[in-house]
Coordinates of C-alpha atoms and ligand atoms in Angstrom, one line a residue:
A1390 CA -9.9 -13.2 -12.4
V1391 CA -8.3 -9.6 -11.8
E1392 CA -4.6 -8.9 -12.2
L1393 CA -4.3 -7.4 -8.9
L1394 CA -6.5 -8.0 -5.6
T1395 CA -5.7 -5.8 -2.6
F1396 CA -7.8 -5.5 0.6
G1397 CA -7.7 -3.2 3.7
E1398 CA -9.2 -0.4 5.1
A1399 CA -10.0 2.8 3.2
L1400 CA -9.9 5.8 5.0
V1401 CA -11.6 9.1 4.4
S1402 CA -8.7 11.5 4.8
L1403 CA -9.6 15.2 5.9
R1404 CA -6.4 17.6 4.7
S1405 CA -5.7 20.7 6.4
A1406 CA -3.6 23.8 4.7
G1407 CA -2.2 24.7 8.1
P1408 CA -2.2 24.1 11.6
L1409 CA -5.3 21.8 12.6
A1410 CA -5.4 23.5 16.2
A1411 CA -5.9 27.1 14.0
G1412 CA -9.1 25.7 12.1
G1413 CA -10.1 26.6 8.7
A1414 CA -10.8 24.6 6.0
L1415 CA -10.5 20.8 5.3
T1416 CA -10.6 19.1 1.9
M1417 CA -12.1 15.6 1.8
H1418 CA -9.9 12.8 0.1
L1419 CA -9.5 8.9 -0.1
A1420 CA -6.5 7.5 1.5
G1421 CA -5.3 3.7 2.4
A1422 CA -2.2 2.1 1.4
E1423 CA -3.8 -0.3 -0.4
S1424 CA -6.6 1.2 -2.2
N1425 CA -3.9 3.9 -3.2
V1426 CA -1.9 0.6 -4.7
A1427 CA -5.1 -0.5 -6.6
I1428 CA -5.6 3.1 -8.0
G1429 CA -2.1 2.9 -9.4
L1430 CA -2.4 -0.2 -11.2
A1431 CA -5.8 0.7 -12.3
R1432 CA -4.4 4.0 -13.9
L1433 CA -2.2 1.9 -15.9
G1434 CA -4.9 -0.3 -17.2
H1435 CA -4.5 -3.3 -15.4
R1436 CA -7.8 -4.9 -13.7
A1437 CA -7.2 -4.4 -10.0
A1438 CA -9.9 -5.0 -7.4
W1439 CA -9.8 -3.8 -3.8
A1440 CA -11.9 -5.7 -1.1
G1441 CA -12.7 -4.6 2.4
R1442 CA -15.7 -3.4 4.6
V1443 CA -17.0 0.4 4.2
S1444 CA -19.6 2.0 6.4
D1445 CA -23.0 1.6 5.1
D1446 CA -23.4 6.0 4.9
E1447 CA -22.6 9.0 3.0
L1448 CA -18.6 8.0 3.8
G1449 CA -18.7 4.8 2.7
G1450 CA -20.6 5.8 -0.7
Y1451 CA -17.7 8.3 -0.9
V1452 CA -14.9 5.7 -0.7
L1453 CA -16.9 3.4 -3.3
R1454 CA -17.6 6.4 -5.5
Q1455 CA -13.8 7.4 -5.8
L1456 CA -12.6 4.0 -6.4
R1457 CA -15.2 2.9 -9.1
A1458 CA -14.3 6.7 -10.6
E1459 CA -10.8 5.4 -10.7
G1460 CA -11.8 2.0 -12.3
V1461 CA -10.7 -0.2 -9.4
G1462 CA -13.2 -3.3 -9.0
V1463 CA -15.5 -3.1 -5.8
D1464 CA -17.6 -6.1 -6.5
H1465 CA -16.7 -7.6 -3.3
V1466 CA -16.6 -4.6 -1.0
T1467 CA -19.1 -5.0 2.1
R1468 CA -21.1 -2.6 3.8
D1469 CA -21.3 -2.4 7.5
P1470 CA -24.4 -0.7 8.6
E1471 CA -23.4 -0.6 12.5
R1472 CA -19.9 1.2 12.2
S1473 CA -18.7 4.1 11.1
A1474 CA -16.1 5.4 8.4
G1475 CA -12.4 5.3 9.4
L1476 CA -11.0 8.8 9.5
M1477 CA -7.7 10.3 9.1
F1478 CA -6.8 14.0 9.5
L1479 CA -3.7 15.1 7.7
E1480 CA -2.3 18.1 9.0
R1481 CA 0.2 20.0 7.2
R1482 CA 2.0 21.6 10.2
T1483 CA 4.9 23.3 8.0
A1484 CA 5.9 23.2 4.4
D1485 CA 7.4 20.0 4.8
L1486 CA 6.2 18.4 8.0
T1487 CA 2.7 16.7 8.0
R1488 CA 1.1 15.2 10.8
V1489 CA -1.5 12.0 11.0
R1490 CA -4.1 11.8 13.3
Y1491 CA -6.4 8.7 13.3
H1492 CA -10.1 8.2 14.6
R1493 CA -10.4 4.8 12.9
A1494 CA -10.4 2.4 16.1
G1495 CA -14.1 0.3 15.9
S1496 CA -14.5 1.5 12.2
A1497 CA -16.4 -0.6 9.7
G1498 CA -12.9 -1.2 7.6
S1499 CA -11.0 -2.4 10.8
A1500 CA -14.0 -5.1 11.5
L1501 CA -12.9 -7.2 8.2
D1502 CA -13.2 -10.7 8.7
V1503 CA -12.3 -14.0 6.6
E1504 CA -15.8 -14.1 5.0
D1505 CA -15.4 -10.8 3.9
L1506 CA -12.6 -11.7 1.6
R1507 CA -13.6 -15.2 0.9
P1508 CA -15.7 -14.1 -2.6
A1509 CA -12.7 -11.9 -3.7
L1510 CA -10.3 -14.8 -3.3
A1511 CA -12.4 -17.2 -5.0
A1512 CA -12.7 -15.0 -8.1
G1513 CA -9.1 -15.3 -8.5
T1514 CA -6.2 -13.0 -9.0
R1515 CA -2.6 -12.8 -10.3
V1516 CA -1.2 -10.7 -7.4
L1517 CA -2.5 -10.4 -4.2
H1518 CA -1.1 -7.3 -2.4
L1519 CA -1.4 -6.9 1.4
T1520 CA 0.1 -4.4 4.0
G1521 CA 1.3 -4.6 7.6
I1522 CA -1.4 -2.3 8.2
T1523 CA -4.3 -4.3 7.9
P1524 CA -3.1 -7.1 10.5
A1525 CA -2.7 -4.2 13.2
L1526 CA -6.5 -3.2 12.8
S1527 CA -8.2 -6.1 14.8
D1528 CA -7.9 -9.7 15.6
S1529 CA -10.3 -10.5 12.8
A1530 CA -8.4 -8.3 10.3
R1531 CA -5.2 -10.0 11.3
A1532 CA -6.7 -13.4 10.9
A1533 CA -8.4 -12.4 7.6
T1534 CA -4.7 -11.2 6.1
R1535 CA -3.2 -14.5 7.3
W1536 CA -5.8 -16.6 5.6
A1537 CA -5.8 -14.3 2.4
A1538 CA -2.0 -14.7 2.1
E1539 CA -2.1 -18.5 2.8
T1540 CA -5.0 -18.6 0.5
A1541 CA -3.7 -16.9 -2.4
S1542 CA -0.3 -18.3 -2.3
R1543 CA -1.6 -21.6 -2.5
A1544 CA -3.4 -20.7 -5.5
G1545 CA -0.1 -19.8 -7.0
A1546 CA -0.7 -16.1 -6.8
L1547 CA 2.1 -14.0 -6.6
V1548 CA 1.7 -12.5 -2.8
C1549 CA 3.5 -9.0 -2.1
L1550 CA 3.8 -8.0 1.4
D1551 CA 4.3 -4.2 1.9
V1552 CA 5.6 -3.8 5.6
N1553 CA 4.1 -0.3 6.1
H1554 CA 4.7 0.0 9.9
R1555 CA 2.2 2.6 11.6
A1556 CA 3.6 3.2 14.9
K1557 CA 0.4 4.9 15.9
L1558 CA -1.4 1.6 15.5
W1559 CA 0.9 -1.1 17.4
S1560 CA 4.4 -1.6 18.8
R1561 CA 7.4 -2.7 16.6
D1562 CA 7.4 -6.0 18.6
D1563 CA 4.0 -6.6 17.9
A1564 CA 4.4 -5.9 14.4
R1565 CA 7.5 -8.3 13.9
A1566 CA 5.3 -11.0 15.8
V1567 CA 2.5 -10.9 13.1
L1568 CA 4.5 -9.5 10.1
T1569 CA 7.6 -12.3 10.3
P1570 CA 5.4 -15.2 9.8
L1571 CA 3.2 -13.4 7.5
A1572 CA 6.4 -13.1 5.0
G1573 CA 6.5 -16.5 4.7
Y1574 CA 3.7 -16.3 2.5
A1575 CA 5.5 -14.0 0.2
S1576 CA 7.0 -13.7 -2.8
V1577 CA 8.0 -10.0 -2.8
V1578 CA 8.7 -7.9 0.3
V1579 CA 8.6 -4.2 0.5
A1580 CA 9.8 -2.5 3.3
S1581 CA 11.8 1.0 4.1
A1582 CA 15.1 0.3 5.4
D1583 CA 13.9 1.2 8.9
E1584 CA 11.2 -1.1 9.0
L1585 CA 13.1 -4.1 7.7
D1586 CA 13.8 -5.9 11.1
L1587 CA 10.3 -6.2 11.5
V1588 CA 9.9 -8.9 9.2
G1589 CA 13.4 -10.5 10.5
E1590 CA 15.1 -10.4 14.1
P1591 CA 15.0 -7.1 16.1
G1592 CA 18.0 -4.7 15.2
A1593 CA 19.1 -7.2 12.5
A1594 CA 21.4 -6.0 9.5
E1595 CA 19.7 -5.4 6.2
E1596 CA 21.8 -8.5 4.6
T1597 CA 20.7 -10.9 7.4
V1598 CA 17.0 -10.2 7.3
V1599 CA 17.4 -10.6 3.4
A1600 CA 19.2 -13.9 3.8
G1601 CA 16.5 -15.0 5.9
L1602 CA 13.7 -13.9 3.6
L1603 CA 15.3 -15.3 0.5
A1604 CA 15.5 -18.6 2.4
R1605 CA 12.3 -18.7 3.4
G1606 CA 11.1 -18.6 -0.3
V1607 CA 10.8 -14.8 -1.0
T1608 CA 11.9 -14.2 -4.3
T1609 CA 12.5 -10.4 -4.3
V1610 CA 12.8 -8.1 -1.1
L1611 CA 12.6 -4.4 -2.2
V1612 CA 14.2 -1.8 0.4
K1613 CA 12.8 1.6 0.0
L1614 CA 15.1 4.5 0.6
A1615 CA 12.7 7.3 -0.1
G1616 CA 14.8 10.4 -2.1
E1617 CA 17.7 8.0 -2.4
G1618 CA 15.7 5.3 -4.3
A1619 CA 15.8 1.8 -3.9
R1620 CA 17.6 -1.5 -3.2
A1621 CA 16.3 -4.8 -4.7
Y1622 CA 17.7 -8.1 -3.5
T1623 CA 17.1 -11.5 -5.4
G1624 CA 19.0 -14.8 -5.5
D1625 CA 21.2 -13.0 -8.1
G1626 CA 22.3 -10.5 -5.4
V1627 CA 21.7 -6.9 -5.2
R1628 CA 20.4 -4.2 -7.8
R1629 CA 20.4 -0.5 -6.7
T1630 CA 18.0 2.3 -8.4
A1631 CA 18.0 5.9 -7.7
A1632 CA 15.3 7.9 -7.5
L1633 CA 13.9 10.3 -10.3
P1634 CA 15.1 13.9 -9.8
V1635 CA 11.8 15.9 -9.6
T1636 CA 10.7 18.7 -7.3
A1637 CA 9.0 16.7 -4.2
V1638 CA 5.5 18.7 -3.0
D1639 CA 4.0 15.6 -0.9
T1640 CA 5.7 12.4 0.0
V1641 CA 2.6 10.7 1.6
G1642 CA 1.7 7.8 -1.1
A1643 CA 5.2 7.6 -2.3
G1644 CA 5.5 4.1 -1.0
D1645 CA 2.4 2.9 -2.3
A1646 CA 3.4 4.4 -5.8
F1647 CA 6.5 2.7 -5.7
T1648 CA 5.0 -0.7 -5.1
A1649 CA 2.1 -0.1 -7.6
G1650 CA 4.8 0.6 -10.5
Y1651 CA 6.8 -2.4 -9.4
L1652 CA 4.0 -4.8 -9.5
S1653 CA 2.7 -3.3 -12.7
G1654 CA 6.0 -4.1 -14.3
H1655 CA 5.3 -7.6 -13.1
L1656 CA 1.9 -7.9 -14.6
D1657 CA 3.5 -6.7 -17.9
G1658 CA 6.3 -8.9 -17.5
L1659 CA 9.2 -6.4 -17.3
D1660 CA 12.8 -7.5 -16.0
L1661 CA 13.7 -6.4 -12.8
A1662 CA 15.4 -3.6 -14.1
G1663 CA 12.0 -2.5 -15.9
R1664 CA 10.1 -3.6 -12.8
L1665 CA 12.3 -1.2 -10.8
R1666 CA 12.2 1.7 -13.2
R1667 CA 8.6 1.8 -13.4
A1668 CA 8.6 1.8 -9.5
V1669 CA 10.7 4.7 -9.5
T1670 CA 9.0 6.5 -12.0
L1671 CA 5.5 6.3 -10.4
G1672 CA 7.2 7.2 -7.0
A1673 CA 8.3 10.4 -8.6
F1674 CA 4.8 11.3 -9.9
A1675 CA 3.3 11.0 -6.3
V1676 CA 5.9 13.0 -4.8
A1677 CA 6.1 15.5 -7.6
G1678 CA 1.9 16.0 -7.1
H1679 CA -0.3 16.6 -4.0
G1680 CA -2.5 13.9 -2.9
D1681 CA -2.0 10.2 -1.9
W1682 CA -2.7 9.0 -5.5
E1683 CA -4.4 11.7 -7.6
A1684 CA -1.0 12.6 -9.1
L1685 CA -0.3 8.9 -10.6
P1686 CA 0.1 8.6 -14.3
R1687 CA -2.3 7.0 -16.7
R1688 CA -0.1 4.6 -18.9
D1689 CA 0.2 7.2 -21.7
E1690 CA 1.6 9.4 -19.1
L1691 CA 4.4 6.9 -18.1
S1692 CA 6.9 8.5 -20.7
L1693 CA 6.4 12.0 -19.7
L1694 CA 9.3 11.2 -17.1
D1695 CA 11.2 9.4 -19.7
D1696 CA 14.0 11.8 -20.2
L1697 CA 14.9 12.1 -16.7
Q1698 CA 17.9 10.3 -15.3
P1699 CA 18.2 8.6 -12.0
G1700 CA 19.6 11.1 -10.0
Ligands
LIG878 O1 0.8 5.3 2.5 C1 -0.3 6.5 2.5 C2 -1.2 6.0 4.0 O2 -0.4 6.3 5.0 C3 -2.3 6.5 4.1 O3 -3.1 6.7 2.7 C4 -3.5 6.2 5.1 O4 -3.5 3.8 4.7 C5 -3.2 4.7 5.6 C6 -2.7 4.4 6.8 O5 -3.3 3.5 7.6 O6 -2.1 5.2 7.6

């Protein structure tokens, strides 16, 4: 068994240094919220695995190579000989504004189905991480996500649902109709403040959505507030935590880093304050360096930010 299993679509991300319409060099990176979380855990020395479908060509080979290089388990990854890799262009439009353009419809990753996940779930995990991106990819990926959440929660794993709404993939109403029932399998729900009503009634206040989730068996709701830190709700009430004061150069992947830090703290048996401290520490590393996951810390680097007080 592994400590953390996650699954979804890993993308090949092509990053520009300026407007895409102006052309110029693109650099190739691994992207994907779930693989970012797996890498975050693996960097800290946890046994983390990623499952999904990748194309049976050089791009799929690149995804696997990157994950293996980061120490993420890929034993249960399947190769799809028919479909191509999902691509994402990440355009740096201005110093503070990046834009995303997907080429992922019909990709290998989006064809994920229950059979792809069965061996990984059978091998066992302490934590199952899933995002609201995967069920937006296709009917089969949606069924696979639900099946995995149900199977892992029945097996006693901690299920963490990271809402991660991607407006380019589906509408808020479509997302809510799928994610609200999915949250019923989760122990931990992570959402940014503007995503929270995707696991509750449309337009509902934060406290109302949280109360509904806690009543349905969720033990912890983490509301991410970007540079403002986060609020964590449990049966004991709410605890606020501020972000660490670092210079942000690239916020993509910060939410995934936050979730990875929280789950690492859970696996290490830390109390809520300790889990949140690790979550904001990983978030700080992610925003202070370039790339989705490249700047995430190894365990011996966690202490580099020890002297920073939440600002
Ligand atoms: O969280 C960062 C992700 O947005 C990025 O890695 C790509 O998974 C991705 C997606 O579907 O947008």
